[in-house]
PDB file of C-alpha atoms in Angstrom:
ATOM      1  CA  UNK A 286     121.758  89.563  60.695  1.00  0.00           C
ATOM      2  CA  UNK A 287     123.611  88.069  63.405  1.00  0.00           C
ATOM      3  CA  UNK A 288     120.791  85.830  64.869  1.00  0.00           C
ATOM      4  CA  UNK A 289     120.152  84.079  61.673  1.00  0.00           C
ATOM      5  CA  UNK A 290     122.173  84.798  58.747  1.00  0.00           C
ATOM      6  CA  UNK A 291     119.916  83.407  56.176  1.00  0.00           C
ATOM      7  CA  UNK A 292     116.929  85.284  57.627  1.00  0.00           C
ATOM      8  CA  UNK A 293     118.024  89.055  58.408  1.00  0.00           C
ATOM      9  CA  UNK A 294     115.275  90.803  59.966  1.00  0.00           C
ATOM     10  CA  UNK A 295     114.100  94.221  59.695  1.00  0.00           C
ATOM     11  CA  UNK A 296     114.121  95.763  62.990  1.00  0.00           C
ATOM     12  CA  UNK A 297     114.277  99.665  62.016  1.00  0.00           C
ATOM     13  CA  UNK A 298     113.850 102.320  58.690  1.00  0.00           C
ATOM     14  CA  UNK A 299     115.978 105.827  59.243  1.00  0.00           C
ATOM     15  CA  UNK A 300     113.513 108.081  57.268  1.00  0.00           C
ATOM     16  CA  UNK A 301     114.167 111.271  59.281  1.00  0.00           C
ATOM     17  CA  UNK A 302     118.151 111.456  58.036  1.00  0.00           C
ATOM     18  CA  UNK A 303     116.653 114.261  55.113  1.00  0.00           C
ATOM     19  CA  UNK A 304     114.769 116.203  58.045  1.00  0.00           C
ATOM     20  CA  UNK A 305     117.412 116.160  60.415  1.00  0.00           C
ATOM     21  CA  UNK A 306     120.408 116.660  57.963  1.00  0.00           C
ATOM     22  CA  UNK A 307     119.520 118.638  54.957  1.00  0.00           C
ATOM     23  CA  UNK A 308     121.350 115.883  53.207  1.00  0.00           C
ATOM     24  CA  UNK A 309     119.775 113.228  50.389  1.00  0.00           C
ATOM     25  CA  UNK A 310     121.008 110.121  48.635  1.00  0.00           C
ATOM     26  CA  UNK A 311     122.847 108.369  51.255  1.00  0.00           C
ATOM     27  CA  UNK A 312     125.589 106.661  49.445  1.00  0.00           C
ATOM     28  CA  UNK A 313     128.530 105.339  51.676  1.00  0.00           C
ATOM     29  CA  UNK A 314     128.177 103.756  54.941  1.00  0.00           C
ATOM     30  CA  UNK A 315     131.372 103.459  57.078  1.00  0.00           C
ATOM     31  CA  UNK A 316     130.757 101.085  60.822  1.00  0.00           C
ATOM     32  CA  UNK A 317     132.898 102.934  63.549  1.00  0.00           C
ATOM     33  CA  UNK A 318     132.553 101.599  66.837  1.00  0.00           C
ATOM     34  CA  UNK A 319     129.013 102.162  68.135  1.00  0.00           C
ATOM     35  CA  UNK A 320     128.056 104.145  65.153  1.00  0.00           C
ATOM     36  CA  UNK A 321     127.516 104.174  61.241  1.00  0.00           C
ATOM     37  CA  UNK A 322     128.858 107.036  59.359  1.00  0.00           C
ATOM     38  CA  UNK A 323     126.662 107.793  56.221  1.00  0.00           C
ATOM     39  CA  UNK A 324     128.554 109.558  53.794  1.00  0.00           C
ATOM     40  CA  UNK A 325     125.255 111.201  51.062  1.00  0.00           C
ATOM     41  CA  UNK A 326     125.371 112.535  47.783  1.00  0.00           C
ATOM     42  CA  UNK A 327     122.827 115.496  47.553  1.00  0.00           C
ATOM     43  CA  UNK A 328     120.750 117.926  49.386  1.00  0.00           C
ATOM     44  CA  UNK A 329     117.205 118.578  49.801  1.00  0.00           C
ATOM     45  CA  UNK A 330     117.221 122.480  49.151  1.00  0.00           C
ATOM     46  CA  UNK A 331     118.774 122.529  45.648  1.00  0.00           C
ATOM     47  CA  UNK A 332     119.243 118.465  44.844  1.00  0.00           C
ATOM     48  CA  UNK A 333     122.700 119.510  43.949  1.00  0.00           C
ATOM     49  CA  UNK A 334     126.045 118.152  44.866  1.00  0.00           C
ATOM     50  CA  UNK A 335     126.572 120.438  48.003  1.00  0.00           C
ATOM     51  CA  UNK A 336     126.152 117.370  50.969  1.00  0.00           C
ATOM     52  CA  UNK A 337     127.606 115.929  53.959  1.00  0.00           C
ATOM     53  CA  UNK A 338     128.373 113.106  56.211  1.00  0.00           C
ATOM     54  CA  UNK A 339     125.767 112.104  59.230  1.00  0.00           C
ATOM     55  CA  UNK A 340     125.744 109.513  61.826  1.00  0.00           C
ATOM     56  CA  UNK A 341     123.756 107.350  63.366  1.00  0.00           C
ATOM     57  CA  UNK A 342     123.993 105.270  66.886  1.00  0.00           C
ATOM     58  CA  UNK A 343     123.631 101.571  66.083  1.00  0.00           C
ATOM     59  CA  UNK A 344     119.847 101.830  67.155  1.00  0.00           C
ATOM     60  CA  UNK A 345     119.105 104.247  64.600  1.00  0.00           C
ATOM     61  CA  UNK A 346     119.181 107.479  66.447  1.00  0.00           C
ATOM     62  CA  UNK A 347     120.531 110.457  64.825  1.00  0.00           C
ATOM     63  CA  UNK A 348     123.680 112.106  66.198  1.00  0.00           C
ATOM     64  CA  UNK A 349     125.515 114.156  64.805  1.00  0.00           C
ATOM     65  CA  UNK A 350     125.952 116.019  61.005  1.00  0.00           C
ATOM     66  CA  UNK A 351     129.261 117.027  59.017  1.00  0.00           C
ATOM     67  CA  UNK A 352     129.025 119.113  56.055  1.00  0.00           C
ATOM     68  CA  UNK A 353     131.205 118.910  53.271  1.00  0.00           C
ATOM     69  CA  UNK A 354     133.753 122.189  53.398  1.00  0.00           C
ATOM     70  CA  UNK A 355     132.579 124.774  50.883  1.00  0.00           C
ATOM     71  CA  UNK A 356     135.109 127.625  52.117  1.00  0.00           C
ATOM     72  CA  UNK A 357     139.109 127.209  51.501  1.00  0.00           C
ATOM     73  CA  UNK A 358     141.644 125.298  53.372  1.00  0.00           C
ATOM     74  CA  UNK A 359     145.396 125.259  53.016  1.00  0.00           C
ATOM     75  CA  UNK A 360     144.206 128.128  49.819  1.00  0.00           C
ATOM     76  CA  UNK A 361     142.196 125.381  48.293  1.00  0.00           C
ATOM     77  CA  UNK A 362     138.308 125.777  47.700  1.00  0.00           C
ATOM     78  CA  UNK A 363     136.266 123.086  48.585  1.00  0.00           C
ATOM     79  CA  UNK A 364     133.026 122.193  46.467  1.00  0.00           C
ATOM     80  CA  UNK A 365     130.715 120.379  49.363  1.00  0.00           C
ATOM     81  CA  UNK A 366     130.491 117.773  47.323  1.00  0.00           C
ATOM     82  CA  UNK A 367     130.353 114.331  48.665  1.00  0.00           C
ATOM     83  CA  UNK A 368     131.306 109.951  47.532  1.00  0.00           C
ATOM     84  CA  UNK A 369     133.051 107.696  49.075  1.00  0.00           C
ATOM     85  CA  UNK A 370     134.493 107.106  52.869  1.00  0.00           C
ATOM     86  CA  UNK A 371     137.782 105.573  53.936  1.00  0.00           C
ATOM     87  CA  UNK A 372     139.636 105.511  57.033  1.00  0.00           C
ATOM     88  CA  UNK A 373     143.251 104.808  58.364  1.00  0.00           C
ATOM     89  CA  UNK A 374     142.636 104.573  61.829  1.00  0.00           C
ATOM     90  CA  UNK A 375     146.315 104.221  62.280  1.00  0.00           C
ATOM     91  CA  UNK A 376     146.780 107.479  60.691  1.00  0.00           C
ATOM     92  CA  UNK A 377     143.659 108.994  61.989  1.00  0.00           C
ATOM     93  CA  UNK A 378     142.851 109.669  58.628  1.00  0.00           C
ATOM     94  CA  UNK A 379     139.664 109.973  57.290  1.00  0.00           C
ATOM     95  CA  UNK A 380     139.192 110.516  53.479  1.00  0.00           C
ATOM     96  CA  UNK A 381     136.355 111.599  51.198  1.00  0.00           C
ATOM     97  CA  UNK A 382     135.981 112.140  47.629  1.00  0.00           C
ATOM     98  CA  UNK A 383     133.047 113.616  45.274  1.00  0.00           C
ATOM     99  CA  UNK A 384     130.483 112.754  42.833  1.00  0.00           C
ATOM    100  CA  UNK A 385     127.584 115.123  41.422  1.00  0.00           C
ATOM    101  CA  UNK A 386     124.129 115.386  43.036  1.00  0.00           C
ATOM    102  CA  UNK A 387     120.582 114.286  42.496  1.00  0.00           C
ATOM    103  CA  UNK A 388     119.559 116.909  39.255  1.00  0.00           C
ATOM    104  CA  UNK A 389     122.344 114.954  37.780  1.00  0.00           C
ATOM    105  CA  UNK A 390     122.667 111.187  38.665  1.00  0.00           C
ATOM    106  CA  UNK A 391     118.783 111.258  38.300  1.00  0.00           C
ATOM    107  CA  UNK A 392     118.965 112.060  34.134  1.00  0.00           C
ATOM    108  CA  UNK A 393     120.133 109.611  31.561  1.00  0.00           C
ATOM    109  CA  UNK A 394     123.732 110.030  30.965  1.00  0.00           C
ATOM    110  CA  UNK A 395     123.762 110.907  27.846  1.00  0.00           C
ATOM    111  CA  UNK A 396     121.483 113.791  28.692  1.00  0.00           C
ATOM    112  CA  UNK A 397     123.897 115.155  31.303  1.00  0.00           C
ATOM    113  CA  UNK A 398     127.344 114.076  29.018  1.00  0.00           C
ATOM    114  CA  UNK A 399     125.676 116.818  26.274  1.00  0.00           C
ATOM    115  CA  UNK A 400     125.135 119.691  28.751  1.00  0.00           C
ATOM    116  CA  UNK A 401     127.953 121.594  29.336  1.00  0.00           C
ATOM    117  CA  UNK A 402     126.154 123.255  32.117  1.00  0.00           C
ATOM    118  CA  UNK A 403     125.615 119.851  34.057  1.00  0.00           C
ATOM    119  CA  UNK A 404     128.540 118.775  33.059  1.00  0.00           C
ATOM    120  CA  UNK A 405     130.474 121.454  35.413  1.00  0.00           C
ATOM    121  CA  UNK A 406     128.415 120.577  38.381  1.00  0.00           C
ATOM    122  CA  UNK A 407     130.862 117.092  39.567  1.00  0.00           C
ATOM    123  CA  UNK A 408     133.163 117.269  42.237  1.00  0.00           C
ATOM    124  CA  UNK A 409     136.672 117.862  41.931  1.00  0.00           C
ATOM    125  CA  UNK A 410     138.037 117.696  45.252  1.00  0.00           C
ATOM    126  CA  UNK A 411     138.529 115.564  48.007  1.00  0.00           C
ATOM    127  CA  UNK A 412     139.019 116.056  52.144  1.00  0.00           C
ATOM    128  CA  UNK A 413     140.890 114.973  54.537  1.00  0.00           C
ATOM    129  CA  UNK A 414     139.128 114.701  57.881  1.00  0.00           C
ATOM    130  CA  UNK A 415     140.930 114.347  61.528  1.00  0.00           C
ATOM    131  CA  UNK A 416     138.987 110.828  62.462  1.00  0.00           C
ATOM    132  CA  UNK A 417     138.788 111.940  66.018  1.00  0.00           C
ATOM    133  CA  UNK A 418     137.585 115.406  66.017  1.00  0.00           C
ATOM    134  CA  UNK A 419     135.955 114.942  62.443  1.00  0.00           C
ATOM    135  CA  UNK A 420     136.804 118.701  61.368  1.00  0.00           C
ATOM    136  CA  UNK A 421     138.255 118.878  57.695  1.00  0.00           C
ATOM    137  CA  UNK A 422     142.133 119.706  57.601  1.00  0.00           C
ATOM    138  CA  UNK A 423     143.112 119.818  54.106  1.00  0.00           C
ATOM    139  CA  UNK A 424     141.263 119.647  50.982  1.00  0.00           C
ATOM    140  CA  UNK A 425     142.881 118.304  47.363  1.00  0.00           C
ATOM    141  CA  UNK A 426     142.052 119.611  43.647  1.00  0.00           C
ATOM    142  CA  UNK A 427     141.294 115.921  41.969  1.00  0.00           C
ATOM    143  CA  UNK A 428     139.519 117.186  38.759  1.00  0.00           C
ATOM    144  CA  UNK A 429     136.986 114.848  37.442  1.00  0.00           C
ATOM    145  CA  UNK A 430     134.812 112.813  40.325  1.00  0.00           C
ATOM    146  CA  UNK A 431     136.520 111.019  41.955  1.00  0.00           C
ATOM    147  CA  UNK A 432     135.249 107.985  43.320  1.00  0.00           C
ATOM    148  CA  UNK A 433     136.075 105.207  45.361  1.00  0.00           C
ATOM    149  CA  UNK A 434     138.826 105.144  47.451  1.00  0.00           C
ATOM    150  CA  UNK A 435     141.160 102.610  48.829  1.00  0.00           C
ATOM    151  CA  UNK A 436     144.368 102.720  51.995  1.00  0.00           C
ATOM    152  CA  UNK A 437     146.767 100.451  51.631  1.00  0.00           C
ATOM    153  CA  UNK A 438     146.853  99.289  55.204  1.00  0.00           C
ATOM    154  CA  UNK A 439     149.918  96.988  55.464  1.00  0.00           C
ATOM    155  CA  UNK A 440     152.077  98.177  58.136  1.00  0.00           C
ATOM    156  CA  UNK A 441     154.322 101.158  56.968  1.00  0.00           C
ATOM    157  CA  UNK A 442     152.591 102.309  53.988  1.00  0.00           C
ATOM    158  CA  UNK A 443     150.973 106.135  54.126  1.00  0.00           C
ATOM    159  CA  UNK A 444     148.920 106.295  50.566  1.00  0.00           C
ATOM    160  CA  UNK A 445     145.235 106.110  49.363  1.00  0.00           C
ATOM    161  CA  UNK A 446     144.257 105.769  45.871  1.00  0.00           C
ATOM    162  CA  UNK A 447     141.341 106.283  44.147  1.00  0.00           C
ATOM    163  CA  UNK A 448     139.882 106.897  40.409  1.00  0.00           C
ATOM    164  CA  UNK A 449     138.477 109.838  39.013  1.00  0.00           C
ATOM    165  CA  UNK A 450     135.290 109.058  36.642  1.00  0.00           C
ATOM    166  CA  UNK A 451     135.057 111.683  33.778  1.00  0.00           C
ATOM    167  CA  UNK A 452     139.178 112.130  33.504  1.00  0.00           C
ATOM    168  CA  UNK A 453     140.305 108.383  34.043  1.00  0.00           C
ATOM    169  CA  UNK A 454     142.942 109.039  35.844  1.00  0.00           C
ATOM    170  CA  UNK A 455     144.381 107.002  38.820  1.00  0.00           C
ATOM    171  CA  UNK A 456     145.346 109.319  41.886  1.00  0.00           C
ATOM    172  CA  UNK A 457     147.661 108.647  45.117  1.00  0.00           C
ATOM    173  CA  UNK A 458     147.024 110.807  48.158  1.00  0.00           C
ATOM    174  CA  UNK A 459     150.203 110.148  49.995  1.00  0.00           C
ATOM    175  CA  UNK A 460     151.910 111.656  53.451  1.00  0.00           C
ATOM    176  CA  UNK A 461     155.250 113.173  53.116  1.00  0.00           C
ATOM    177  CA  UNK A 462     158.024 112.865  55.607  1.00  0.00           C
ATOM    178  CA  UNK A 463     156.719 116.215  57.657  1.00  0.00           C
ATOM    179  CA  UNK A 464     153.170 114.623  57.765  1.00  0.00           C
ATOM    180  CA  UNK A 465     151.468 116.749  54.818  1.00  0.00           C
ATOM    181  CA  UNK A 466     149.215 115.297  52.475  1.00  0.00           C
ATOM    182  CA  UNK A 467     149.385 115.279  48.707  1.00  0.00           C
ATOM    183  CA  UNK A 468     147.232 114.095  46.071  1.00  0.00           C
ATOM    184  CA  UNK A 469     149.229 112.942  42.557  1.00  0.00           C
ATOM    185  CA  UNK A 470     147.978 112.181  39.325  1.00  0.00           C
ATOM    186  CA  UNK A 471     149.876 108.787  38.839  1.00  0.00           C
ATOM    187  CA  UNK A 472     148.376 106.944  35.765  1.00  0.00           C
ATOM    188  CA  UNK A 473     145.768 106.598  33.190  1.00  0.00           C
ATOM    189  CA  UNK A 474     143.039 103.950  32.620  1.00  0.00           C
ATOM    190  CA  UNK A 475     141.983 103.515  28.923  1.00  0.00           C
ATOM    191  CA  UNK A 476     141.411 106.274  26.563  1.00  0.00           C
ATOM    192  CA  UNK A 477     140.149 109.089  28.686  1.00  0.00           C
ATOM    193  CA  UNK A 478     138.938 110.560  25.176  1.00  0.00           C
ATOM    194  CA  UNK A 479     136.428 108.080  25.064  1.00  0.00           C
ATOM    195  CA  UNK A 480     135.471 108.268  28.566  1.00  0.00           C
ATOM    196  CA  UNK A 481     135.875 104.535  29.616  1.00  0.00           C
ATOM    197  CA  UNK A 482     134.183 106.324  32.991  1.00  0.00           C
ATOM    198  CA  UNK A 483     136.033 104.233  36.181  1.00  0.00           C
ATOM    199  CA  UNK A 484     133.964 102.864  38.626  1.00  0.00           C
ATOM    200  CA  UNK A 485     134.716 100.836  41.464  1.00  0.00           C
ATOM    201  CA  UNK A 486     137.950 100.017  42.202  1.00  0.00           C
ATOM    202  CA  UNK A 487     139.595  97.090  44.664  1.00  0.00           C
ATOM    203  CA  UNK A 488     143.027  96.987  46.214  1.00  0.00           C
ATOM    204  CA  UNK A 489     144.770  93.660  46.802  1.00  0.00           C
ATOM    205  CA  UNK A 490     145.375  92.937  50.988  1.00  0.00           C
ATOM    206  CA  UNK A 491     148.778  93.822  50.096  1.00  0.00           C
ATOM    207  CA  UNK A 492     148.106  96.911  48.663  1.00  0.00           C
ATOM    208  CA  UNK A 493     150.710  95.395  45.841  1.00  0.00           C
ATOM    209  CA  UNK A 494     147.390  95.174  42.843  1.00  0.00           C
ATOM    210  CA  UNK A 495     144.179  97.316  42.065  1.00  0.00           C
ATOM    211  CA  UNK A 496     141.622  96.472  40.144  1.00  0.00           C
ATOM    212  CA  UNK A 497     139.458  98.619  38.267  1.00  0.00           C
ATOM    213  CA  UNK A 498     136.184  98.458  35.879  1.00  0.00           C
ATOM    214  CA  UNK A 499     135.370 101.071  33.270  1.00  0.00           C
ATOM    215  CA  UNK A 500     131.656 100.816  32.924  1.00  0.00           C
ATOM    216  CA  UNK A 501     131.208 102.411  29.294  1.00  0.00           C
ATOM    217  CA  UNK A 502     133.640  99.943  27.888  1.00  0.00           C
ATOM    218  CA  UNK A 503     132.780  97.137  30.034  1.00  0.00           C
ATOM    219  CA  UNK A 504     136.291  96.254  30.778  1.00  0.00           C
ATOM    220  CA  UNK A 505     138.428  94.728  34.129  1.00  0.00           C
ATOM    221  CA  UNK A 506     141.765  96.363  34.782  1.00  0.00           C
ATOM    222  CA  UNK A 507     144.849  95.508  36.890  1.00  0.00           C
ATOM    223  CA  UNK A 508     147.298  97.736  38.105  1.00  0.00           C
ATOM    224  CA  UNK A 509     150.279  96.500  39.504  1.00  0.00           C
ATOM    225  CA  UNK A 510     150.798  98.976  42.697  1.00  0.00           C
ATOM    226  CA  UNK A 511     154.387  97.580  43.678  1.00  0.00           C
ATOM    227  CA  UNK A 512     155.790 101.319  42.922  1.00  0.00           C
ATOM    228  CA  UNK A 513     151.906 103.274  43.326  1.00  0.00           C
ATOM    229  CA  UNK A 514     153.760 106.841  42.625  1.00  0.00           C
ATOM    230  CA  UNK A 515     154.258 104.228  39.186  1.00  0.00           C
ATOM    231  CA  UNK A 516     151.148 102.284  38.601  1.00  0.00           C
ATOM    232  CA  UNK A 517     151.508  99.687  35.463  1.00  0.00           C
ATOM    233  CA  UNK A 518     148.479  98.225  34.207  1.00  0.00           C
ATOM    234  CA  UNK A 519     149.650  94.467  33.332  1.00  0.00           C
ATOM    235  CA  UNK A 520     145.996  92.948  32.326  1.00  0.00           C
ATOM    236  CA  UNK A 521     142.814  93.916  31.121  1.00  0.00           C
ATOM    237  CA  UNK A 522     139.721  91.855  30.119  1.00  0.00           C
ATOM    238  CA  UNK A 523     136.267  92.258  28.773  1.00  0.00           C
ATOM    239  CA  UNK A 524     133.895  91.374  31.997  1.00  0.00           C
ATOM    240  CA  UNK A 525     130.428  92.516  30.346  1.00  0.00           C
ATOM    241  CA  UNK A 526     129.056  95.512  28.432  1.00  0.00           C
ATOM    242  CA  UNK A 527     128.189  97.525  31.932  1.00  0.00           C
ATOM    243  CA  UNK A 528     130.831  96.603  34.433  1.00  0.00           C
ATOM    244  CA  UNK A 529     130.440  98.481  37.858  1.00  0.00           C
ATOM    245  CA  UNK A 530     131.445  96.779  41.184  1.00  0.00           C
ATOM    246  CA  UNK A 531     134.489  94.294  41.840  1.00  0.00           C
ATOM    247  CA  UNK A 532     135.371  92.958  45.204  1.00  0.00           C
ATOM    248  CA  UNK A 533     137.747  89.974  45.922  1.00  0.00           C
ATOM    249  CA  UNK A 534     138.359  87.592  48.357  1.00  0.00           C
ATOM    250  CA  UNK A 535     141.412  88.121  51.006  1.00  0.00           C
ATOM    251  CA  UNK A 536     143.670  85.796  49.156  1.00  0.00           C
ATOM    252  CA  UNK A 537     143.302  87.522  46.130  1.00  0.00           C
ATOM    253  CA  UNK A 538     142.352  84.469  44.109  1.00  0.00           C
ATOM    254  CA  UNK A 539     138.934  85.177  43.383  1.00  0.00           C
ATOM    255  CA  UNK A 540     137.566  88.039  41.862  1.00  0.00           C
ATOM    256  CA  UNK A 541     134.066  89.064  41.976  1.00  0.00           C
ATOM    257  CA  UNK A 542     132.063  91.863  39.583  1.00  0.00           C
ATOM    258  CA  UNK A 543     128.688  92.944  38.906  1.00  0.00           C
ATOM    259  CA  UNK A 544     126.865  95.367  36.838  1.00  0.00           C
ATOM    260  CA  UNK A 545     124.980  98.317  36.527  1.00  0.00           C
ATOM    261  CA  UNK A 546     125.677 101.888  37.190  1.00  0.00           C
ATOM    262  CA  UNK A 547     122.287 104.085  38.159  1.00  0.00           C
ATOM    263  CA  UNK A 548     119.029 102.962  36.907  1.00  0.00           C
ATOM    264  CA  UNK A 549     119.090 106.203  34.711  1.00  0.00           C
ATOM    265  CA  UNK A 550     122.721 105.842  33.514  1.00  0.00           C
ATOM    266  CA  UNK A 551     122.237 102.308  32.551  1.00  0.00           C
ATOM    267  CA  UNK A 552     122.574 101.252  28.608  1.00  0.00           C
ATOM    268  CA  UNK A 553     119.426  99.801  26.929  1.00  0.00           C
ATOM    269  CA  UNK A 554     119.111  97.065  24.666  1.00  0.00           C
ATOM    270  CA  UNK A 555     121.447  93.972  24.852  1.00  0.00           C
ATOM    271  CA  UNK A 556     123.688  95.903  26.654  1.00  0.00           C
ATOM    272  CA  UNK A 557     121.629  96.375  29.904  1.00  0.00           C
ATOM    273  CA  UNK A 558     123.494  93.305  31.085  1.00  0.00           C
ATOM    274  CA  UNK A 559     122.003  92.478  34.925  1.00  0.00           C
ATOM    275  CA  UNK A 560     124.406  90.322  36.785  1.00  0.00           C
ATOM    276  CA  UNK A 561     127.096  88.599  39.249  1.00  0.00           C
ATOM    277  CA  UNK A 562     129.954  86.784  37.778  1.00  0.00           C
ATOM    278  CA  UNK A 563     132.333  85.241  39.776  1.00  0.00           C
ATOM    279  CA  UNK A 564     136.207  85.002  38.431  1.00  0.00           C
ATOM    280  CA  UNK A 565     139.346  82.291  39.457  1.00  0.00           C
ATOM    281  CA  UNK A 566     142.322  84.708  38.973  1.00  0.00           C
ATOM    282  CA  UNK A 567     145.814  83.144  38.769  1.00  0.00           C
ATOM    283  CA  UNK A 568     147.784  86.225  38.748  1.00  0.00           C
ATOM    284  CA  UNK A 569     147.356  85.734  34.602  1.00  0.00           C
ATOM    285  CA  UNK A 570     144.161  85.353  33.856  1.00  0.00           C
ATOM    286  CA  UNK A 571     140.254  85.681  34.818  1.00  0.00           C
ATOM    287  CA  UNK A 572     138.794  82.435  34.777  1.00  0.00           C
ATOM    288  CA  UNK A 573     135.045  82.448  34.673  1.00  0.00           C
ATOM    289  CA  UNK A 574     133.863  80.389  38.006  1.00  0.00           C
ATOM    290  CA  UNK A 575     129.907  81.206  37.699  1.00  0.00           C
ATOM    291  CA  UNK A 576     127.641  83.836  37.319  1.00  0.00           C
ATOM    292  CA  UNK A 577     123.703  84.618  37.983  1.00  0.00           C
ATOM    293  CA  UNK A 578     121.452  86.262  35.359  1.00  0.00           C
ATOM    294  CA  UNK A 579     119.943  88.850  37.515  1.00  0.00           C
ATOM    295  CA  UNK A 580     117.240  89.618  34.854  1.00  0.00           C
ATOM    296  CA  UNK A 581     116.743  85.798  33.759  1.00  0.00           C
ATOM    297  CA  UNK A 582     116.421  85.098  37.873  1.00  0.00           C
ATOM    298  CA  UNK A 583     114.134  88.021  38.559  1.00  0.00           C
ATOM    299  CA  UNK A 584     116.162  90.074  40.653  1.00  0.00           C
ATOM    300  CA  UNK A 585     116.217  93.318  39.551  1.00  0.00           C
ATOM    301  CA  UNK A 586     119.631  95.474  39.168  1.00  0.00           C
ATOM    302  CA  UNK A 587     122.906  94.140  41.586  1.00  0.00           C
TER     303      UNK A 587
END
């Protein structure tokens, strides 16, 4: 991409990451210097949520293989499930959360929602990884999948937060004064009776404001994260009927969401909304800048 922005090129396809990993459904991909850290959602023995991390030299070749922890640490269990990536490299931190695997993301949701059994097989854990040696050192009971997660990097601060789908709860994983970990259950987003189900989530370059979508009820939130062992949710707002990813820009004034979930976990109808919308935010209200009809235009799912 760096020759000609407009025109990326195609120079190489990793198909071998199944073969030489046991791992499937790459999901995360983290840059570290000279490498790409692919955090994956599945396996190829079962297709459950038992996974790993793997990375890659930035030609392509394979190098090394993590696995999530299955076995206890600190008298925790961990599931081997796998999500998101985030580092601190200040902190040497590196943080992973959980999802389900492939027998699951690859049935319609309302399918898996009415099986009990399927319903037990989403993570509820996440890890915390040395950066430099990349062996797990403490695992954390998060009930519920959670997701995405976000450092606040400003200089000083020691907390991650992230969302957990099927509870809808926010959670800080913060560093005491001796150094230990903790994860905290420190607010909730929506109804979680009604399963709202948070999605991605977007922390302000302050680390002062989150947003967060809730894909089932198609709705924005924003947290204020001044206190985050305190999170207040001061505005919400109706984005579209299947709200997944928001990013914004570094000055916070523009907002940025699109839709769709998983292909099967999409809604049908006039709800299976395909798009990019584009938001001015004052620090009172989204303001609708533009948007692009992915389905009108064509393109498929964002």
């Amino acid at each position: 991409v760096g020759t000609s922005p407009s025109h990326p090129k195609l120079v190489k396809t990793i198909d071998n990451l199944p073969a030489k990993t046991g791992f499937a459904g790459p999901h995360t991909f983290y840059a570290l210097p000279g490498r790409m850290l692919i955090g994956n959602l599945s396996n190829v023995a079962d297709k459950g949520g038992v996974t790993g991390m793997s990375v890659y030299n930035n030609k392509g070749d394979f190098i090394a293989k993590y696995d999530m922890p299955t076995s206890a640490i600190k008298l925790i269990k961990g599931d081997g499930y796998g999500y998101d990536i985030a580092v601190n490299p200040a902190k040497n931190a590196l943080l992973t959360s959980s999802f389900t695997g492939w027998n699951n993301y690859m049935r319609d949701l309302g399918e898996v929602v009415k099986d009990t059994e399927a319903m037990k097989h989403f993570g509820n854990t996440m890890v915390m990884w040395n950066l430099k040696t990349m062996e797990p050192e403490q695992i954390f009971a998060v009930p519920g999948a959670p997701l995405e997660i976000r450092w606040a990097l400003p200089e000083g601060q020691n907390w991650a937060i992230t969302a957990t789908a099927l509870t809808s709860q926010l959670w800080l994983i913060k560093r005491d004064a001796r150094g230990t970990w903790a994860a905290k259950d420190v607010a909730t987003i929506g109804d979680p009776a009604k399963i709202p189900l948070p999605v991605d989530i977007s922390i302000t370059a302050d680390a002062k404001g989150l947003w967060v979508n809730t894909f089932m009820d198609g709705t924005t939130h924003y947290f204020d994260l001044t206190d985050p062992e305190h999170p207040q949710q001061t505005y919400s707002k109706h984005t579209g009927s299947q709200v997944n990813m928001v990013s914004q820009s570094w000055d916070g004034r523009r907002v940025y969401i699109t839709s769709s979930l998983l292909s099967k976990w999409d809604k049908t109808g006039k709800d299976n909304e395909q798009f990019l919308r584009a938001f001015h935010w004052d620090g009172h209200e989204l303001e609708l800048a533009f948007e692009i009809d992915y389905t009108k235009e064509q393109l498929g799912r964002p």
